[in-house]
PDB file of C-alpha atoms and ligand atoms in Angstrom:
ATOM      1  CA  MET A   1      -6.768   2.875  21.267  1.00  0.00           C
ATOM      2  CA  SER A   2      -4.627   5.414  19.212  1.00  0.00           C
ATOM      3  CA  GLU A   3      -5.985   6.389  14.970  1.00  0.00           C
ATOM      4  CA  ILE A   4      -3.117   4.905  12.798  1.00  0.00           C
ATOM      5  CA  ILE A   5      -4.868   7.071   9.899  1.00  0.00           C
ATOM      6  CA  LYS A   6      -6.980   9.975  10.129  1.00  0.00           C
ATOM      7  CA  THR A   7      -8.092  12.098   6.802  1.00  0.00           C
ATOM      8  CA  THR A   8     -10.014  15.428   7.345  1.00  0.00           C
ATOM      9  CA  GLU A   9     -12.017  16.622   4.399  1.00  0.00           C
ATOM     10  CA  ILE A  10      -9.568  15.157   1.823  1.00  0.00           C
ATOM     11  CA  ALA A  11     -10.469  15.342  -1.761  1.00  0.00           C
ATOM     12  CA  ARG A  12      -8.786  14.598  -4.877  1.00  0.00           C
ATOM     13  CA  LYS A  13      -9.789  15.690  -8.372  1.00  0.00           C
ATOM     14  CA  TYR A  14      -8.731  14.985 -12.060  1.00  0.00           C
ATOM     15  CA  VAL A  15      -8.293  17.597 -14.395  1.00  0.00           C
ATOM     16  CA  MET A  16      -8.435  16.360 -18.026  1.00  0.00           C
ATOM     17  CA  GLY A  17      -8.578  19.160 -20.751  1.00  0.00           C
ATOM     18  CA  ALA A  18     -11.504  21.260 -19.928  1.00  0.00           C
ATOM     19  CA  GLU A  19     -13.347  18.573 -17.482  1.00  0.00           C
ATOM     20  CA  THR A  20     -12.964  18.144 -13.856  1.00  0.00           C
ATOM     21  CA  ILE A  21     -14.021  14.806 -12.318  1.00  0.00           C
ATOM     22  CA  HIS A  22     -14.289  14.970  -8.325  1.00  0.00           C
ATOM     23  CA  ALA A  23     -13.347  11.643  -7.104  1.00  0.00           C
ATOM     24  CA  LEU A  24     -13.784  12.263  -3.417  1.00  0.00           C
ATOM     25  CA  LYS A  25     -15.721  15.670  -2.756  1.00  0.00           C
ATOM     26  CA  SER A  26     -14.712  15.574   1.362  1.00  0.00           C
ATOM     27  CA  ILE A  27     -14.102  12.711   3.474  1.00  0.00           C
ATOM     28  CA  SER A  28     -13.207  12.236   6.639  1.00  0.00           C
ATOM     29  CA  ILE A  29     -12.548   8.866   8.403  1.00  0.00           C
ATOM     30  CA  SER A  30     -10.401   7.652  11.249  1.00  0.00           C
ATOM     31  CA  ILE A  31      -9.313   4.008  12.027  1.00  0.00           C
ATOM     32  CA  LYS A  32      -7.483   3.199  15.418  1.00  0.00           C
ATOM     33  CA  LYS A  33      -4.715   0.781  15.419  1.00  0.00           C
ATOM     34  CA  GLY A  34      -5.986  -3.195  15.523  1.00  0.00           C
ATOM     35  CA  GLU A  35      -9.353  -1.809  13.641  1.00  0.00           C
ATOM     36  CA  TYR A  36     -10.663  -3.730  10.097  1.00  0.00           C
ATOM     37  CA  VAL A  37     -12.488  -1.566   7.779  1.00  0.00           C
ATOM     38  CA  ALA A  38     -13.602  -2.050   4.604  1.00  0.00           C
ATOM     39  CA  PHE A  39     -15.008   0.672   2.014  1.00  0.00           C
ATOM     40  CA  MET A  40     -17.709  -0.547   0.098  1.00  0.00           C
ATOM     41  CA  GLY A  41     -19.201   1.157  -3.235  1.00  0.00           C
ATOM     42  CA  PRO A  42     -20.756   0.900  -6.480  1.00  0.00           C
ATOM     43  CA  SER A  43     -18.122   1.038  -9.400  1.00  0.00           C
ATOM     44  CA  GLY A  44     -16.702   4.724  -9.998  1.00  0.00           C
ATOM     45  CA  SER A  45     -17.449   5.945  -6.443  1.00  0.00           C
ATOM     46  CA  GLY A  46     -14.123   6.908  -5.471  1.00  0.00           C
ATOM     47  CA  LYS A  47     -12.679   3.401  -3.247  1.00  0.00           C
ATOM     48  CA  SER A  48      -9.478   3.214  -5.453  1.00  0.00           C
ATOM     49  CA  THR A  49      -8.721   6.901  -5.443  1.00  0.00           C
ATOM     50  CA  LEU A  50      -9.259   6.573  -1.439  1.00  0.00           C
ATOM     51  CA  MET A  51      -7.053   3.927  -1.483  1.00  0.00           C
ATOM     52  CA  ASN A  52      -4.072   5.046  -3.223  1.00  0.00           C
ATOM     53  CA  ILE A  53      -4.178   8.334  -0.802  1.00  0.00           C
ATOM     54  CA  ILE A  54      -4.194   6.515   2.065  1.00  0.00           C
ATOM     55  CA  GLY A  55      -1.665   3.892   0.859  1.00  0.00           C
ATOM     56  CA  CYS A  56       0.311   7.010   0.423  1.00  0.00           C
ATOM     57  CA  LEU A  57       0.511   6.016  -3.761  1.00  0.00           C
ATOM     58  CA  ASP A  58      -1.073   9.486  -4.432  1.00  0.00           C
ATOM     59  CA  THR A  59      -2.130  12.712  -2.304  1.00  0.00           C
ATOM     60  CA  PRO A  60      -5.263  14.747  -2.135  1.00  0.00           C
ATOM     61  CA  SER A  61      -6.132  17.738  -3.893  1.00  0.00           C
ATOM     62  CA  ALA A  62      -7.659  19.180  -0.404  1.00  0.00           C
ATOM     63  CA  GLY A  63      -7.821  18.160   3.379  1.00  0.00           C
ATOM     64  CA  THR A  64      -5.427  16.485   5.355  1.00  0.00           C
ATOM     65  CA  TYR A  65      -3.879  13.147   6.303  1.00  0.00           C
ATOM     66  CA  ILE A  66      -2.090  11.995   9.115  1.00  0.00           C
ATOM     67  CA  LEU A  67      -0.463   8.727   8.769  1.00  0.00           C
ATOM     68  CA  ASN A  68       0.705   7.749  12.402  1.00  0.00           C
ATOM     69  CA  ASP A  69       1.167  10.872  13.664  1.00  0.00           C
ATOM     70  CA  HIS A  70       2.695  12.257  10.295  1.00  0.00           C
ATOM     71  CA  ASP A  71       1.386  14.451   7.625  1.00  0.00           C
ATOM     72  CA  VAL A  72       1.416  12.884   4.640  1.00  0.00           C
ATOM     73  CA  SER A  73      -0.945  15.264   3.128  1.00  0.00           C
ATOM     74  CA  ASP A  74       1.823  17.191   0.816  1.00  0.00           C
ATOM     75  CA  LEU A  75       4.782  14.938   0.014  1.00  0.00           C
ATOM     76  CA  ASP A  76       6.957  14.494  -2.759  1.00  0.00           C
ATOM     77  CA  GLU A  77       7.465  10.725  -4.685  1.00  0.00           C
ATOM     78  CA  ASN A  78      10.756  10.637  -2.884  1.00  0.00           C
ATOM     79  CA  GLU A  79       9.069  11.147   0.423  1.00  0.00           C
ATOM     80  CA  LEU A  80       5.745   8.875  -0.328  1.00  0.00           C
ATOM     81  CA  ALA A  81       8.326   6.566  -1.163  1.00  0.00           C
ATOM     82  CA  GLU A  82      10.133   6.254   1.907  1.00  0.00           C
ATOM     83  CA  ILE A  83       6.841   6.089   3.945  1.00  0.00           C
ATOM     84  CA  ARG A  84       5.643   3.389   1.949  1.00  0.00           C
ATOM     85  CA  ASN A  85       8.496   1.379   2.967  1.00  0.00           C
ATOM     86  CA  LYS A  86       8.436   1.363   6.179  1.00  0.00           C
ATOM     87  CA  GLU A  87       4.194   2.044   6.587  1.00  0.00           C
ATOM     88  CA  ILE A  88       2.222   0.329   4.210  1.00  0.00           C
ATOM     89  CA  GLY A  89       1.723  -3.181   3.304  1.00  0.00           C
ATOM     90  CA  PHE A  90      -0.639  -3.211   0.173  1.00  0.00           C
ATOM     91  CA  VAL A  91      -1.787  -6.389  -1.992  1.00  0.00           C
ATOM     92  CA  PHE A  92      -2.828  -5.177  -5.460  1.00  0.00           C
ATOM     93  CA  GLN A  93      -5.730  -6.808  -6.998  1.00  0.00           C
ATOM     94  CA  THR A  94      -3.736  -7.916  -9.709  1.00  0.00           C
ATOM     95  CA  PHE A  95      -0.522  -8.666  -6.950  1.00  0.00           C
ATOM     96  CA  ASN A  96       1.945  -6.645  -8.920  1.00  0.00           C
ATOM     97  CA  LEU A  97       4.879  -9.312  -7.656  1.00  0.00           C
ATOM     98  CA  LEU A  98       7.598  -9.764  -9.792  1.00  0.00           C
ATOM     99  CA  PRO A  99       6.877 -12.191 -12.297  1.00  0.00           C
ATOM    100  CA  ARG A 100      10.578 -13.640 -12.438  1.00  0.00           C
ATOM    101  CA  SER A 101      11.242 -13.425  -8.504  1.00  0.00           C
ATOM    102  CA  THR A 102      10.747 -16.212  -5.935  1.00  0.00           C
ATOM    103  CA  ALA A 103       8.114 -15.408  -3.584  1.00  0.00           C
ATOM    104  CA  LEU A 104      11.141 -15.047  -1.121  1.00  0.00           C
ATOM    105  CA  GLU A 105      13.198 -12.308  -3.700  1.00  0.00           C
ATOM    106  CA  ASN A 106       9.654 -11.275  -3.440  1.00  0.00           C
ATOM    107  CA  VAL A 107       9.181 -10.623  -0.245  1.00  0.00           C
ATOM    108  CA  ALA A 108      12.508  -9.418   0.895  1.00  0.00           C
ATOM    109  CA  LEU A 109      12.677  -6.925  -1.893  1.00  0.00           C
ATOM    110  CA  PRO A 110      11.520  -3.860  -0.002  1.00  0.00           C
ATOM    111  CA  LEU A 111      14.241  -4.492   2.083  1.00  0.00           C
ATOM    112  CA  VAL A 112      17.149  -3.644  -0.150  1.00  0.00           C
ATOM    113  CA  TYR A 113      15.259  -0.312  -0.148  1.00  0.00           C
ATOM    114  CA  ALA A 114      15.059  -0.390   3.847  1.00  0.00           C
ATOM    115  CA  GLY A 115      18.772  -0.629   4.189  1.00  0.00           C
ATOM    116  CA  MET A 116      19.150  -4.482   5.021  1.00  0.00           C
ATOM    117  CA  GLY A 117      21.550  -6.368   4.414  1.00  0.00           C
ATOM    118  CA  LYS A 118      21.265  -9.875   1.794  1.00  0.00           C
ATOM    119  CA  PHE A 119      21.301 -12.170   4.915  1.00  0.00           C
ATOM    120  CA  ASP A 120      18.990 -10.829   7.167  1.00  0.00           C
ATOM    121  CA  ARG A 121      16.453  -9.983   4.296  1.00  0.00           C
ATOM    122  CA  GLU A 122      16.727 -13.630   3.680  1.00  0.00           C
ATOM    123  CA  GLU A 123      15.750 -14.280   7.512  1.00  0.00           C
ATOM    124  CA  ARG A 124      13.311 -11.969   7.642  1.00  0.00           C
ATOM    125  CA  ALA A 125      11.535 -13.098   4.421  1.00  0.00           C
ATOM    126  CA  HIS A 126      11.576 -16.768   5.612  1.00  0.00           C
ATOM    127  CA  GLU A 127      10.254 -15.762   8.823  1.00  0.00           C
ATOM    128  CA  VAL A 128       7.054 -13.933   7.679  1.00  0.00           C
ATOM    129  CA  LEU A 129       6.332 -16.394   4.630  1.00  0.00           C
ATOM    130  CA  ASP A 130       6.553 -19.554   7.477  1.00  0.00           C
ATOM    131  CA  GLY A 131       4.213 -17.004   9.295  1.00  0.00           C
ATOM    132  CA  VAL A 132       1.650 -17.318   6.627  1.00  0.00           C
ATOM    133  CA  GLY A 133       2.049 -20.856   6.049  1.00  0.00           C
ATOM    134  CA  LEU A 134       4.118 -20.634   2.702  1.00  0.00           C
ATOM    135  CA  SER A 135       7.845 -21.773   4.032  1.00  0.00           C
ATOM    136  CA  ASP A 136       7.387 -24.602   1.045  1.00  0.00           C
ATOM    137  CA  ARG A 137       6.784 -22.318  -1.830  1.00  0.00           C
ATOM    138  CA  ALA A 138       9.589 -20.209  -0.328  1.00  0.00           C
ATOM    139  CA  LEU A 139      10.894 -21.087  -4.186  1.00  0.00           C
ATOM    140  CA  HIS A 140       8.264 -20.966  -6.036  1.00  0.00           C
ATOM    141  CA  LYS A 141       7.346 -17.916  -9.034  1.00  0.00           C
ATOM    142  CA  PRO A 142       4.231 -15.997  -8.559  1.00  0.00           C
ATOM    143  CA  ASN A 143       2.900 -18.452 -11.319  1.00  0.00           C
ATOM    144  CA  GLU A 144       3.629 -21.411  -9.638  1.00  0.00           C
ATOM    145  CA  LEU A 145       1.025 -20.205  -6.569  1.00  0.00           C
ATOM    146  CA  SER A 146      -3.035 -19.958  -5.816  1.00  0.00           C
ATOM    147  CA  GLY A 147      -4.393 -16.586  -5.891  1.00  0.00           C
ATOM    148  CA  GLY A 148      -4.723 -16.755  -2.414  1.00  0.00           C
ATOM    149  CA  GLN A 149      -0.854 -17.531  -2.207  1.00  0.00           C
ATOM    150  CA  ARG A 150       0.390 -14.350  -3.909  1.00  0.00           C
TER     151      ARG A 150
HETATM  152  N1  LIG B 201      -6.368   8.696 -13.245  1.00  0.00           N
HETATM  153  C1  LIG B 201      -7.397   8.819 -13.256  1.00  0.00           C
HETATM  154  N2  LIG B 201      -8.180  10.170 -14.629  1.00  0.00           N
HETATM  155  C2  LIG B 201      -9.627  10.858 -14.724  1.00  0.00           C
HETATM  156  N3  LIG B 201     -10.400  10.285 -13.430  1.00  0.00           N
HETATM  157  C3  LIG B 201     -10.055   9.578 -12.941  1.00  0.00           C
HETATM  158  C4  LIG B 201      -8.776   8.445 -12.604  1.00  0.00           C
HETATM  159  N4  LIG B 201      -8.590   7.371 -12.066  1.00  0.00           N
HETATM  160  C5  LIG B 201     -10.196   7.432 -11.560  1.00  0.00           C
HETATM  161  N5  LIG B 201     -10.834   8.407 -12.589  1.00  0.00           N
HETATM  162  C6  LIG B 201     -12.498   8.815 -11.982  1.00  0.00           C
HETATM  163  O1  LIG B 201     -12.620   8.983 -10.867  1.00  0.00           O
HETATM  164  C7  LIG B 201     -13.487   8.278  -9.965  1.00  0.00           C
HETATM  165  C8  LIG B 201     -13.270   7.437  -9.079  1.00  0.00           C
HETATM  166  O2  LIG B 201     -12.821   6.287  -9.553  1.00  0.00           O
HETATM  167  P1  LIG B 201     -12.387   5.219  -8.971  1.00  0.00           P
HETATM  168  O3  LIG B 201     -11.446   5.443  -7.613  1.00  0.00           O
HETATM  169  O4  LIG B 201     -11.455   4.221  -9.544  1.00  0.00           O
HETATM  170  O5  LIG B 201     -13.863   4.349  -8.421  1.00  0.00           O
HETATM  171  P2  LIG B 201     -13.719   2.933  -8.014  1.00  0.00           P
HETATM  172  O6  LIG B 201     -12.395   2.341  -7.246  1.00  0.00           O
HETATM  173  O7  LIG B 201     -15.055   3.028  -6.415  1.00  0.00           O
HETATM  174  O8  LIG B 201     -14.352   2.258  -9.075  1.00  0.00           O
HETATM  175  C9  LIG B 201     -14.294   7.549 -11.582  1.00  0.00           C
HETATM  176  O9  LIG B 201     -15.212   8.621 -11.900  1.00  0.00           O
HETATM  177  C10 LIG B 201     -13.213   7.585 -12.319  1.00  0.00           C
HETATM  178  O10 LIG B 201     -13.800   7.795 -13.766  1.00  0.00           O
HETATM  179 MG1  LIG B 202     -11.611   0.035  -7.666  1.00  0.00          MG
END
């Protein structure tokens, strides 16, 4: 199987005035296509920092990150946004859904930025909602869904 996520000695430090926090020191991980992986550790051990880097919301201060054969270690904000749109699905702890948009509109939104037309977006969003058993909740707002449905 091919590696989809590969980090080599990545580090992430947060500089706060005179203090530097080394949230990640030297993390090398390799995840193959189809693998399920969980990061576990105590509060403050760097799980969110690592997830932000793997999810292309942040970049490492040192080391390299190869995502699906692309070096994404050192991209600017716009380049990272494009990679996220094409390569990453991310469920946040607090979901980050748009509260006044329906489930269908929330699911279809990233396709706007991918340049897909309205008809195709809605069709695709219906398909994926159907795929997770949520066809009958397509027109519900996030606060009308259960935690798991969100
Ligand atoms: N934006 C930030 N600025 C400064 N320090 C941070 C920031 N985010 C996280 N940290 C620090 O980095 C360390 C790792 O945090 P985090 O990745 O959120 O851990 P976890 O998700 O495992 O609880 C902690 O010591 C935390 O205080
Ligand atoms: Mg966390």
